[in-house]
mmCIF file of C-alpha atoms in Angstrom:
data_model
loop_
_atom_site.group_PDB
_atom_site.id
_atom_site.type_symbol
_atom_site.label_atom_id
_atom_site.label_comp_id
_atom_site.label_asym_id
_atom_site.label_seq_id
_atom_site.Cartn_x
_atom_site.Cartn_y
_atom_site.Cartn_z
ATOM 1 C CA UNK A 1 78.775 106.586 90.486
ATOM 2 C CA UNK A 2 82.757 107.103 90.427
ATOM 3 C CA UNK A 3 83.748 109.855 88.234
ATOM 4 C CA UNK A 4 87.055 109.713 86.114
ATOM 5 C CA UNK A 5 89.958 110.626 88.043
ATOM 6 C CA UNK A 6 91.474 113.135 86.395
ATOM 7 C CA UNK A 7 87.871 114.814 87.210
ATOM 8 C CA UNK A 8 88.993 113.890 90.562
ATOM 9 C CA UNK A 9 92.050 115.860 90.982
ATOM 10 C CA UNK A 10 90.396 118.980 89.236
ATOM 11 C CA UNK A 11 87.792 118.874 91.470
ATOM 12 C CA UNK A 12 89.903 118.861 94.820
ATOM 13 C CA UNK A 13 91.793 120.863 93.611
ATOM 14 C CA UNK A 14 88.747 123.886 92.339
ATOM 15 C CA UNK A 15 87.551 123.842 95.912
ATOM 16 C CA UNK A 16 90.347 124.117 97.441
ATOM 17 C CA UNK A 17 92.577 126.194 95.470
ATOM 18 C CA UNK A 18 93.368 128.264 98.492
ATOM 19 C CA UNK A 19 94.915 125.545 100.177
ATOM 20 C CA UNK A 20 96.934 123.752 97.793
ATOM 21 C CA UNK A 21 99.648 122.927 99.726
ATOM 22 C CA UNK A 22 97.362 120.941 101.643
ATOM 23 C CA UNK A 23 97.499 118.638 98.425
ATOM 24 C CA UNK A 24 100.888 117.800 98.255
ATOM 25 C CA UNK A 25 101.828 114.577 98.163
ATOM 26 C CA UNK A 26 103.115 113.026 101.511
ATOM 27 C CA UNK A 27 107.096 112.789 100.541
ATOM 28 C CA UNK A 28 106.657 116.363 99.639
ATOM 29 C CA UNK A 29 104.887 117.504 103.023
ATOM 30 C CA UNK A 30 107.331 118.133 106.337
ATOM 31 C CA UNK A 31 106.792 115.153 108.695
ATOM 32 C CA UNK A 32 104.847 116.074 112.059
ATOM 33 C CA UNK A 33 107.299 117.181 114.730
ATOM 34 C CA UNK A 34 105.373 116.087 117.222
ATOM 35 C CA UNK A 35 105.548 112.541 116.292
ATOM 36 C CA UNK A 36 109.334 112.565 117.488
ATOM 37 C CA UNK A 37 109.518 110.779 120.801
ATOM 38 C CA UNK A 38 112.522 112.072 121.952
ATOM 39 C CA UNK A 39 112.225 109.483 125.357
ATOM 40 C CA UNK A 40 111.942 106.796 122.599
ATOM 41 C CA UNK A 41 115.671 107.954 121.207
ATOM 42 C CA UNK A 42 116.920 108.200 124.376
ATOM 43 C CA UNK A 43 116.330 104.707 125.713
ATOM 44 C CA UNK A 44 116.966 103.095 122.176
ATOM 45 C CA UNK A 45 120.710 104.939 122.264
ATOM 46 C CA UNK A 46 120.830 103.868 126.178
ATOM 47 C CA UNK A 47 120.450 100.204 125.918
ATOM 48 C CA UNK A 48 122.670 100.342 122.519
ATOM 49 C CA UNK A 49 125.233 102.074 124.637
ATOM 50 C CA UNK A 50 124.812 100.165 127.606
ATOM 51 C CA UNK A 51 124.727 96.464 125.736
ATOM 52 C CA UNK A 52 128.104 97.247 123.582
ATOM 53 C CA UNK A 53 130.145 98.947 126.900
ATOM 54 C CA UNK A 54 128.773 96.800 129.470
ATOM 55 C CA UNK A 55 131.336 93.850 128.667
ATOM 56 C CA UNK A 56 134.052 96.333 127.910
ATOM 57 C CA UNK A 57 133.615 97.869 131.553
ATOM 58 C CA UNK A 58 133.669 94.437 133.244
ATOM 59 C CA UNK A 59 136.427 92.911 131.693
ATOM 60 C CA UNK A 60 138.732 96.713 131.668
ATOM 61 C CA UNK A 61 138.089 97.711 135.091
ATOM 62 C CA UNK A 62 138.394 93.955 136.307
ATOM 63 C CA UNK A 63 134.868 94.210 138.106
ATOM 64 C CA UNK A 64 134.424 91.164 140.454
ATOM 65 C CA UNK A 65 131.372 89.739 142.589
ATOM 66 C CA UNK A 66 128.214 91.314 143.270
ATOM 67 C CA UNK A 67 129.097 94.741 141.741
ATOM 68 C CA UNK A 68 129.833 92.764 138.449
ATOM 69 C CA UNK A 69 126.398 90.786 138.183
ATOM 70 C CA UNK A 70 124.265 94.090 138.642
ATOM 71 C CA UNK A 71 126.598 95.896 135.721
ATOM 72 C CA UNK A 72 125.944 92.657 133.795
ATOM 73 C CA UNK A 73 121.906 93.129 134.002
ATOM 74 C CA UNK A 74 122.248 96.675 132.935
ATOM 75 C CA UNK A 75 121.504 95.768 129.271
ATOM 76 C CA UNK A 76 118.640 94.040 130.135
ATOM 77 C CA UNK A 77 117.011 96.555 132.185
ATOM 78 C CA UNK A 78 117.536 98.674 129.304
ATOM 79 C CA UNK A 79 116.326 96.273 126.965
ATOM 80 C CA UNK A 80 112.812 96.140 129.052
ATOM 81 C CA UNK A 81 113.045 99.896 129.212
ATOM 82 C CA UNK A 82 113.077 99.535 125.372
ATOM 83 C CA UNK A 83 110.713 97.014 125.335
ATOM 84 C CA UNK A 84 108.059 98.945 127.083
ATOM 85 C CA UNK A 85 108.670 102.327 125.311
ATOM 86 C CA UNK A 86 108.557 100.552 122.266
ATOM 87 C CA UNK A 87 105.006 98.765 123.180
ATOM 88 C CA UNK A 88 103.794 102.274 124.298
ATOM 89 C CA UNK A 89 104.732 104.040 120.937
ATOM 90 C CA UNK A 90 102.933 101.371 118.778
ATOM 91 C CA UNK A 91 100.121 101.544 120.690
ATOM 92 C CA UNK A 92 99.728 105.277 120.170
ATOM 93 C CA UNK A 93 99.491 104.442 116.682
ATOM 94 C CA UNK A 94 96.759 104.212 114.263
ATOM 95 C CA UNK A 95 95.583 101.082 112.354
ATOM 96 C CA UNK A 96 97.643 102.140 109.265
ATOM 97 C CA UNK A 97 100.987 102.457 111.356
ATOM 98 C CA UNK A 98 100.252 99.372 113.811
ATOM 99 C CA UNK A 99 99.846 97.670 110.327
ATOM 100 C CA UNK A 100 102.989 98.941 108.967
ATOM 101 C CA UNK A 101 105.050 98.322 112.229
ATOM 102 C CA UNK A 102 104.024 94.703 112.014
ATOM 103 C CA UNK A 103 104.593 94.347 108.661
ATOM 104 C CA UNK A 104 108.191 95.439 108.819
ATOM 105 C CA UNK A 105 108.750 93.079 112.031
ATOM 106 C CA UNK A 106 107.843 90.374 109.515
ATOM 107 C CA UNK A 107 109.806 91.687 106.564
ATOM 108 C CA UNK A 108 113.204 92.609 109.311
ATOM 109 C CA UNK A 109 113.093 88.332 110.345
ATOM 110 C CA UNK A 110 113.232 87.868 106.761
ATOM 111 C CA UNK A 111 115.914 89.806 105.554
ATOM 112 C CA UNK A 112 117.401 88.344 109.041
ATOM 113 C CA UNK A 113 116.614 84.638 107.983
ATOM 114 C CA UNK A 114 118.316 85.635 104.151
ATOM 115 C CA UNK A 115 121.229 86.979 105.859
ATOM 116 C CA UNK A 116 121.854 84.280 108.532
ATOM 117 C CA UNK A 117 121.355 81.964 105.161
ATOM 118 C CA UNK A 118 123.957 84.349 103.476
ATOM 119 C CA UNK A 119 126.813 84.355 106.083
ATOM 120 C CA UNK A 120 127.733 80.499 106.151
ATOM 121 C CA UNK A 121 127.534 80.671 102.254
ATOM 122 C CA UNK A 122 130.186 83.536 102.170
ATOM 123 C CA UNK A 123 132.601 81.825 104.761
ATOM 124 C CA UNK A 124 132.147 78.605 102.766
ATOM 125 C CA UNK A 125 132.551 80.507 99.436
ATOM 126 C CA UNK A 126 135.463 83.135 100.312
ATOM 127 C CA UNK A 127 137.080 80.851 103.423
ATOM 128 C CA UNK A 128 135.734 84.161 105.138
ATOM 129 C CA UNK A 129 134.857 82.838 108.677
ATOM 130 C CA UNK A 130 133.580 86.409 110.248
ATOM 131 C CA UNK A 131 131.431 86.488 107.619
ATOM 132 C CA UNK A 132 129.037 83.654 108.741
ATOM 133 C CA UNK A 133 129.188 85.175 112.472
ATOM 134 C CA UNK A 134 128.764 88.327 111.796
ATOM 135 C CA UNK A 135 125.727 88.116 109.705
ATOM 136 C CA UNK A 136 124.001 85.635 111.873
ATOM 137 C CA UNK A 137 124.016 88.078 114.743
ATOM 138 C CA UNK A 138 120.802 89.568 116.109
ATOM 139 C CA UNK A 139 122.691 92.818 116.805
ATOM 140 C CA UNK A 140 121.918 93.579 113.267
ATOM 141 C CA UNK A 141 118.448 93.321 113.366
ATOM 142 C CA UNK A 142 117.977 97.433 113.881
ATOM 143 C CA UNK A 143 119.759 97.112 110.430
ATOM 144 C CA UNK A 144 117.318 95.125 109.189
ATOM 145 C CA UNK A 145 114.256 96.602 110.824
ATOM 146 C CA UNK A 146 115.611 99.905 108.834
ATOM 147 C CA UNK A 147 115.838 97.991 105.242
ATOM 148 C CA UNK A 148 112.280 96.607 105.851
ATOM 149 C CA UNK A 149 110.860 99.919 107.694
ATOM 150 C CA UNK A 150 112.020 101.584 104.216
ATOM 151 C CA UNK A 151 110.222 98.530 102.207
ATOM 152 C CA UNK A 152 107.051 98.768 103.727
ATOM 153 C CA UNK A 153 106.684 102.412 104.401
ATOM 154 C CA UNK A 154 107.143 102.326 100.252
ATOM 155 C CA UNK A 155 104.347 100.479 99.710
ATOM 156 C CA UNK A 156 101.821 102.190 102.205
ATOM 157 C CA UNK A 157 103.303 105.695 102.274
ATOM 158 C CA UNK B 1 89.102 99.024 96.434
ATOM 159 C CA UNK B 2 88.298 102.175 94.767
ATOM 160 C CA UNK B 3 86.492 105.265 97.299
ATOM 161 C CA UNK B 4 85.212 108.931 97.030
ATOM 162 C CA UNK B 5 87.308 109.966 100.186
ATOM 163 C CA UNK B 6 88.963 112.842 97.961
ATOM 164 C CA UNK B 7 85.754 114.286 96.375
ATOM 165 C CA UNK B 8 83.561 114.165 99.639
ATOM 166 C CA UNK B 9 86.498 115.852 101.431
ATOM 167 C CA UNK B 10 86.564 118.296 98.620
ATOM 168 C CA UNK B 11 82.965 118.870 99.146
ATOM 169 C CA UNK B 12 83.310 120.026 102.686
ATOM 170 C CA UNK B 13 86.607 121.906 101.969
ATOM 171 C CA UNK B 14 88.687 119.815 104.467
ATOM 172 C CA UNK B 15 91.920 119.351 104.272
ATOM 173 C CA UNK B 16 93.689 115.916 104.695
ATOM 174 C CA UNK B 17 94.577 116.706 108.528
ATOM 175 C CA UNK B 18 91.288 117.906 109.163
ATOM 176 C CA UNK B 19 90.109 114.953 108.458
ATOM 177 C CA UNK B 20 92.343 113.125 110.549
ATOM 178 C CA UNK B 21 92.141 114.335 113.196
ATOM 179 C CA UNK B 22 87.826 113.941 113.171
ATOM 180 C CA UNK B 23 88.571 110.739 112.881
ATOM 181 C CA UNK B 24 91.141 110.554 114.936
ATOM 182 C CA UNK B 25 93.768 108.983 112.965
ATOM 183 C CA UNK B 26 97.433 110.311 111.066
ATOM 184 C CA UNK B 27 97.028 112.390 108.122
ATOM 185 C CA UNK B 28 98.937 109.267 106.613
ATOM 186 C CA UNK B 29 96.322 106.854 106.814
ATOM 187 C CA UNK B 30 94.239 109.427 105.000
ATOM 188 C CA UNK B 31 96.550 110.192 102.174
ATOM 189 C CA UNK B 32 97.024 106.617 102.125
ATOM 190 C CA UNK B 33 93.082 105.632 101.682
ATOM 191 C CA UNK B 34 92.529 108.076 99.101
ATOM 192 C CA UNK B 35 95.652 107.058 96.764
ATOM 193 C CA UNK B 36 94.255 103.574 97.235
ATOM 194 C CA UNK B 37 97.259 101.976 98.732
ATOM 195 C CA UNK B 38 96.351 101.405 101.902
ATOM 196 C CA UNK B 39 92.087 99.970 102.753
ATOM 197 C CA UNK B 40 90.644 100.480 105.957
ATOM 198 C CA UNK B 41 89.821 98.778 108.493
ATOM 199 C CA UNK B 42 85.929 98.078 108.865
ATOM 200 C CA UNK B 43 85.643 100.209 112.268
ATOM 201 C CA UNK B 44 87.463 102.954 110.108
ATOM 202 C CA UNK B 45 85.029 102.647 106.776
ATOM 203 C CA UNK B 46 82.255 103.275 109.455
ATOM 204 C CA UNK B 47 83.337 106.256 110.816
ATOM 205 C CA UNK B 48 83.926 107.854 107.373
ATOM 206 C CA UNK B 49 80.770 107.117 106.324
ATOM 207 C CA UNK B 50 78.866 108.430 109.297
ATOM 208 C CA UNK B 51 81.286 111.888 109.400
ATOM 209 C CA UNK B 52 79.740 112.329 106.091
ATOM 210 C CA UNK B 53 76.439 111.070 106.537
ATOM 211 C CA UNK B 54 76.596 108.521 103.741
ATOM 212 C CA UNK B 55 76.535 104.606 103.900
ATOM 213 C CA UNK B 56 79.790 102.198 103.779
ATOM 214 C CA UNK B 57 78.711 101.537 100.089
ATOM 215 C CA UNK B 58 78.463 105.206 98.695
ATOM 216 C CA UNK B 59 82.378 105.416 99.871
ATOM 217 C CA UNK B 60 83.693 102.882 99.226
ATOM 218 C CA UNK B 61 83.451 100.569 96.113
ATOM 219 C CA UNK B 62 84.518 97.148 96.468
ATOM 220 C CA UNK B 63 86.256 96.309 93.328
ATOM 221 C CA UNK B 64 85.903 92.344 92.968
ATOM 222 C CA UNK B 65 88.905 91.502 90.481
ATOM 223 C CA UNK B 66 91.391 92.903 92.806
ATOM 224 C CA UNK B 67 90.093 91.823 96.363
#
């Protein structure tokens, strides 16, 4: 019922000799423009910008009272921003990138669990105190979601 | 689990984003189902097999060592 695959590849590759290019492999193919959410990039690079100035700003420009609470909450409206952008994007995905999404969520709290695990043991090891704070800091997880989007994208793509 | 996604494309002389987007997913998933690293979902398997007119079974081979 299955024929041999090199039989495969010939065949595909007699009927559609035309289009060949159509045949490359993915990593050799240009990635869909459209795919770029450019509103995605914006509020990612907001609520990065906002969350690492916000405290800056406050403690700077000596901000007091109720001007100072609603500068505080800026990084949170951001983050919901982000939250909700972020919801909308993976549901515009198909089952293979929902799949992969998830599946680097997973792998990011891992490498994030190894690296919390990691950061005592250097400050222990080296007397290197930032070490253990620094690496048990969930600022890093975009770091990590990066590592594991590469890890899983691997494996599927 | 091993399929004929390549061949029957071949067959009707469509390329992997043609496909796609009949069945309304990326050309990813498609490249990703016929290099065998990626199986669909059930919904999916069904929709291939009615685009080309064939049952679940003439697709897609279930291959019982590896699951």
């Amino acid at each position: 019922m299955f024929v041999q695959k090199n039989t495969l590849t010939a065949r595909v590759k007699l009927v559609n000799r035309h289009n060949l290019i159509k045949e490359l492999p993915m990593n050799q193919q240009h990635s869909q423009s459209k795919r770029f959410d450019l509103l995605a990039w914006i509020i990612t690079i907001m609520f990065g910008a906002t969350f690492t100035l916000t405290p800056v700003v406050i403690h700077f420009y000596h901000i007091e009272s109720f001007l100072r609470i609603i500068i505080a909450f800026v990084p949170m409206m951001m983050f919901v921003l982000f939250l909700l952008r972020f919801n909308h994007t993976v549901k515009s995905l198909d089952e293979l990138g929902r799949r992969i999404h998830v599946e680097t969520l997973v792998t990011a709290f891992v490498i994030m669990a190894l690296f919390s695990v990691l950061g005592p043991c250097l400050s222990l090891a080296f007397q290197w105190k930032e070490a253990g704070e620094i690496l048990q800091s969930i600022i890093l997880l975009p770091i990590y979601y990066s590592i594991a989007a590469v890890i899983v994208r691997r494996r599927y793509l | 689990m091993k399929n004929r996604l390549r061949v029957l494309r071949a067959e009707k002389s469509w390329s992997q984003a043609d496909l796609a987007e009949q069945l309304g997913v990326s050309r990813q998933t498609i490249n990703s189902i016929e290099t065998e690293k990626y199986e669909p979902s059930l919904s999916l398997a069904f929709k291939v097999a009615k685009l080309f007119g064939k049952s679940v079974e003439e697709i897609f081979l279930f291959n019982n060592e590896r699951g």
